[in-house]
PDB file of C-alpha atoms in Angstrom:
ATOM      1  CA  UNK A 151     -21.380  -0.508   9.439  1.00 93.00           C
ATOM      2  CA  UNK A 152     -21.391   0.966   6.672  1.00 96.00           C
ATOM      3  CA  UNK A 153     -18.364   3.549   7.945  1.00 97.00           C
ATOM      4  CA  UNK A 154     -16.809  -0.219   7.324  1.00 98.00           C
ATOM      5  CA  UNK A 155     -18.561  -0.407   3.550  1.00 98.00           C
ATOM      6  CA  UNK A 156     -17.023   2.958   2.983  1.00 98.00           C
ATOM      7  CA  UNK A 157     -13.451   1.955   4.758  1.00 98.00           C
ATOM      8  CA  UNK A 158     -13.653  -1.001   2.278  1.00 98.00           C
ATOM      9  CA  UNK A 159     -14.213   1.101  -0.372  1.00 98.00           C
ATOM     10  CA  UNK A 160     -11.666   3.389  -0.044  1.00 98.00           C
ATOM     11  CA  UNK A 161      -8.922   0.842   0.519  1.00 98.00           C
ATOM     12  CA  UNK A 162     -10.341  -0.372  -2.941  1.00 98.00           C
ATOM     13  CA  UNK A 163     -10.055   2.655  -4.735  1.00 98.00           C
ATOM     14  CA  UNK A 164      -6.809   4.012  -3.437  1.00 98.00           C
ATOM     15  CA  UNK A 165      -5.212   0.780  -3.862  1.00 98.00           C
ATOM     16  CA  UNK A 166      -5.892   1.406  -7.449  1.00 98.00           C
ATOM     17  CA  UNK A 167      -4.391   5.231  -7.203  1.00 98.00           C
ATOM     18  CA  UNK A 168      -0.959   3.603  -5.879  1.00 98.00           C
ATOM     19  CA  UNK A 169      -0.747   0.465  -8.339  1.00 97.00           C
ATOM     20  CA  UNK A 170      -1.845   3.481 -10.880  1.00 98.00           C
ATOM     21  CA  UNK A 171       1.289   5.742  -9.315  1.00 98.00           C
ATOM     22  CA  UNK A 172       3.729   2.205  -9.323  1.00 98.00           C
ATOM     23  CA  UNK A 173       2.677   1.580 -13.070  1.00 97.00           C
ATOM     24  CA  UNK A 174       3.182   5.166 -14.267  1.00 97.00           C
ATOM     25  CA  UNK A 175       6.147   5.575 -12.136  1.00 97.00           C
ATOM     26  CA  UNK A 176       8.054   2.187 -14.242  1.00 97.00           C
ATOM     27  CA  UNK A 177       7.295   3.398 -17.476  1.00 97.00           C
ATOM     28  CA  UNK A 178       8.900   6.787 -16.561  1.00 97.00           C
ATOM     29  CA  UNK A 179      11.463   5.052 -15.060  1.00 96.00           C
ATOM     30  CA  UNK A 180      11.910   2.179 -15.799  1.00 95.00           C
ATOM     31  CA  UNK A 181      11.673   1.526 -12.117  1.00 94.00           C
ATOM     32  CA  UNK A 182      10.335  -2.000 -10.797  1.00 93.00           C
ATOM     33  CA  UNK A 183       9.320  -1.155  -8.030  1.00 95.00           C
ATOM     34  CA  UNK A 184       5.961  -1.426  -8.400  1.00 95.00           C
ATOM     35  CA  UNK A 185       6.593  -5.773  -8.572  1.00 92.00           C
ATOM     36  CA  UNK A 186       6.555  -5.294  -4.629  1.00 93.00           C
ATOM     37  CA  UNK A 187       2.707  -4.673  -4.378  1.00 95.00           C
ATOM     38  CA  UNK A 188       2.533  -7.910  -5.479  1.00 93.00           C
ATOM     39  CA  UNK A 189       4.894  -9.602  -4.432  1.00 88.00           C
ATOM     40  CA  UNK A 190       4.825 -12.709  -1.377  1.00 81.00           C
ATOM     41  CA  UNK A 191       8.394 -14.907  -1.554  1.00 78.00           C
ATOM     42  CA  UNK A 192       9.561 -14.033   1.550  1.00 73.00           C
ATOM     43  CA  UNK A 193       5.714 -15.020   3.409  1.00 72.00           C
ATOM     44  CA  UNK A 194       6.193 -18.606   3.847  1.00 71.00           C
ATOM     45  CA  UNK A 195       2.483 -19.551   4.098  1.00 68.00           C
ATOM     46  CA  UNK A 196       1.342 -17.448   0.842  1.00 67.00           C
ATOM     47  CA  UNK A 197       4.492 -18.059  -1.062  1.00 66.00           C
ATOM     48  CA  UNK A 198       3.264 -21.247  -2.361  1.00 66.00           C
ATOM     49  CA  UNK A 199       0.282 -19.348  -4.085  1.00 63.00           C
ATOM     50  CA  UNK A 200       3.117 -16.014  -5.703  1.00 66.00           C
ATOM     51  CA  UNK A 201       3.281 -18.049  -8.698  1.00 73.00           C
ATOM     52  CA  UNK A 202      -0.149 -16.839 -10.367  1.00 75.00           C
ATOM     53  CA  UNK A 203      -1.041 -13.222 -10.753  1.00 79.00           C
ATOM     54  CA  UNK A 204      -4.532 -12.460  -9.267  1.00 91.00           C
ATOM     55  CA  UNK A 205      -3.204 -14.402  -5.919  1.00 89.00           C
ATOM     56  CA  UNK A 206      -0.236 -10.515  -6.167  1.00 88.00           C
ATOM     57  CA  UNK A 207      -3.152  -8.846  -6.987  1.00 94.00           C
ATOM     58  CA  UNK A 208      -6.400  -9.854  -3.951  1.00 93.00           C
ATOM     59  CA  UNK A 209      -2.908  -9.792  -1.870  1.00 93.00           C
ATOM     60  CA  UNK A 210      -2.080  -5.747  -3.180  1.00 96.00           C
ATOM     61  CA  UNK A 211      -5.976  -4.526  -2.268  1.00 98.00           C
ATOM     62  CA  UNK A 212      -6.204  -7.078   0.670  1.00 96.00           C
ATOM     63  CA  UNK A 213      -3.266  -5.246   1.993  1.00 97.00           C
ATOM     64  CA  UNK A 214      -4.611  -1.838   1.400  1.00 98.00           C
ATOM     65  CA  UNK A 215      -8.240  -2.518   2.586  1.00 98.00           C
ATOM     66  CA  UNK A 216      -6.433  -3.965   5.260  1.00 98.00           C
ATOM     67  CA  UNK A 217      -4.752  -1.114   6.553  1.00 98.00           C
ATOM     68  CA  UNK A 218      -6.904   1.350   5.742  1.00 98.00           C
ATOM     69  CA  UNK A 219      -9.113  -0.345   8.169  1.00 98.00           C
ATOM     70  CA  UNK A 220      -7.045  -1.156  11.659  1.00 98.00           C
ATOM     71  CA  UNK A 221      -5.346   2.449  10.961  1.00 98.00           C
ATOM     72  CA  UNK A 222      -8.079   4.134  10.587  1.00 98.00           C
ATOM     73  CA  UNK A 223     -10.240   2.591  14.411  1.00 98.00           C
ATOM     74  CA  UNK A 224      -6.532   3.426  15.818  1.00 98.00           C
ATOM     75  CA  UNK A 225      -6.759   7.064  14.555  1.00 98.00           C
ATOM     76  CA  UNK A 226     -10.444   7.578  16.831  1.00 98.00           C
ATOM     77  CA  UNK A 227      -9.398   7.247  19.878  1.00 98.00           C
ATOM     78  CA  UNK A 228      -7.177  10.215  19.958  1.00 98.00           C
ATOM     79  CA  UNK A 229      -9.922  12.374  17.024  1.00 98.00           C
ATOM     80  CA  UNK A 230      -7.767  12.131  13.944  1.00 98.00           C
ATOM     81  CA  UNK A 231      -9.415   9.480  12.303  1.00 98.00           C
ATOM     82  CA  UNK A 232     -11.107  12.530   9.808  1.00 97.00           C
ATOM     83  CA  UNK A 233      -8.037  14.190   9.982  1.00 97.00           C
ATOM     84  CA  UNK A 234      -5.949  13.779   6.593  1.00 98.00           C
ATOM     85  CA  UNK A 235      -2.070  14.163   8.652  1.00 98.00           C
ATOM     86  CA  UNK A 236      -1.561  10.617   9.711  1.00 98.00           C
ATOM     87  CA  UNK A 237      -2.562   8.471   6.903  1.00 98.00           C
ATOM     88  CA  UNK A 238       0.270  10.671   4.726  1.00 98.00           C
ATOM     89  CA  UNK A 239       2.269   9.806   7.616  1.00 98.00           C
ATOM     90  CA  UNK A 240       1.404   6.524   8.462  1.00 98.00           C
ATOM     91  CA  UNK A 241       1.621   5.354   4.559  1.00 98.00           C
ATOM     92  CA  UNK A 242       4.529   7.078   3.587  1.00 98.00           C
ATOM     93  CA  UNK A 243       6.728   5.869   6.740  1.00 98.00           C
ATOM     94  CA  UNK A 244       5.354   2.399   6.984  1.00 97.00           C
ATOM     95  CA  UNK A 245       6.405   1.812   3.180  1.00 97.00           C
ATOM     96  CA  UNK A 246       9.716   3.061   3.377  1.00 98.00           C
ATOM     97  CA  UNK A 247      10.108   1.068   6.739  1.00 97.00           C
ATOM     98  CA  UNK A 248       8.429  -2.503   4.493  1.00 94.00           C
ATOM     99  CA  UNK A 249      10.617  -1.400   1.439  1.00 96.00           C
ATOM    100  CA  UNK A 250      13.495  -3.390   3.003  1.00 95.00           C
ATOM    101  CA  UNK A 251      11.103  -6.715   3.195  1.00 89.00           C
ATOM    102  CA  UNK A 252      13.142  -6.306  -0.406  1.00 90.00           C
ATOM    103  CA  UNK A 253      15.782  -8.204   1.611  1.00 90.00           C
ATOM    104  CA  UNK A 254      13.739 -11.057   1.510  1.00 86.00           C
ATOM    105  CA  UNK A 255      13.340 -12.344  -2.149  1.00 85.00           C
ATOM    106  CA  UNK A 256      15.326 -12.405  -4.965  1.00 85.00           C
ATOM    107  CA  UNK A 257      12.689 -10.726  -6.926  1.00 85.00           C
ATOM    108  CA  UNK A 258      14.213  -7.241  -7.959  1.00 87.00           C
ATOM    109  CA  UNK A 259      14.130  -4.049  -6.796  1.00 93.00           C
ATOM    110  CA  UNK A 260      17.723  -4.938  -4.712  1.00 93.00           C
ATOM    111  CA  UNK A 261      17.288  -4.001  -0.908  1.00 93.00           C
ATOM    112  CA  UNK A 262      19.785  -1.011  -1.235  1.00 95.00           C
ATOM    113  CA  UNK A 263      17.879   0.662  -4.717  1.00 96.00           C
ATOM    114  CA  UNK A 264      16.774   4.527  -3.273  1.00 97.00           C
ATOM    115  CA  UNK A 265      15.702   5.052  -6.334  1.00 96.00           C
ATOM    116  CA  UNK A 266      13.426   2.131  -5.685  1.00 96.00           C
ATOM    117  CA  UNK A 267      12.727   2.548  -2.137  1.00 98.00           C
ATOM    118  CA  UNK A 268      12.267   6.660  -2.697  1.00 97.00           C
ATOM    119  CA  UNK A 269       9.562   5.766  -5.693  1.00 97.00           C
ATOM    120  CA  UNK A 270       8.243   3.314  -2.957  1.00 98.00           C
ATOM    121  CA  UNK A 271       7.324   5.657  -0.119  1.00 98.00           C
ATOM    122  CA  UNK A 272       6.539   8.619  -3.001  1.00 98.00           C
ATOM    123  CA  UNK A 273       3.684   5.985  -4.099  1.00 98.00           C
ATOM    124  CA  UNK A 274       2.730   4.873  -0.629  1.00 98.00           C
ATOM    125  CA  UNK A 275       2.478   8.481   0.532  1.00 98.00           C
ATOM    126  CA  UNK A 276       0.033   8.821  -2.360  1.00 98.00           C
ATOM    127  CA  UNK A 277      -1.530   6.288  -1.128  1.00 98.00           C
ATOM    128  CA  UNK A 278      -1.430   8.368   2.347  1.00 98.00           C
ATOM    129  CA  UNK A 279      -3.401  11.258   0.672  1.00 98.00           C
ATOM    130  CA  UNK A 280      -6.005   9.531  -1.271  1.00 98.00           C
ATOM    131  CA  UNK A 281      -6.991   7.267   1.855  1.00 98.00           C
ATOM    132  CA  UNK A 282      -6.774  11.137   4.292  1.00 98.00           C
ATOM    133  CA  UNK A 283      -8.236  12.719   1.125  1.00 98.00           C
ATOM    134  CA  UNK A 284     -11.903  10.348   0.432  1.00 98.00           C
ATOM    135  CA  UNK A 285     -11.520   9.352   4.458  1.00 98.00           C
ATOM    136  CA  UNK A 286     -12.443  13.112   4.589  1.00 96.00           C
ATOM    137  CA  UNK A 287     -14.852  13.637   1.910  1.00 96.00           C
ATOM    138  CA  UNK A 288     -17.106  10.593   2.020  1.00 96.00           C
ATOM    139  CA  UNK A 289     -17.184   9.202   5.921  1.00 93.00           C
TER     140      UNK A 289
END
């Protein structure tokens, strides 16, 4: 139970880091990839609440926390749950692929915006580094 709670905390802290990195990228480059962290337009059930900013924030945190918990437990059978590189690899590759869900919404950025894709992927790499690092020192 303690490990589970630690993973929730790691997911929440790393969600803040991901949001912060994406916000910094937006301030420096005016790239709108950070919008995707909170966008639920392409999800039929959640779409009805997408007009409220708090639901996007809850969505972002829930997604980050769940992904950290699930990946940690998936790595246990392989003995890799305390190793940094699987977190970097999975979250970077996963982010790179999931970016293309932006094709399902009219909200920017466009699915073919390479700069936005790169920023999104870079942010998720940082997310993977923070998750793996916190797991290595807190668990």
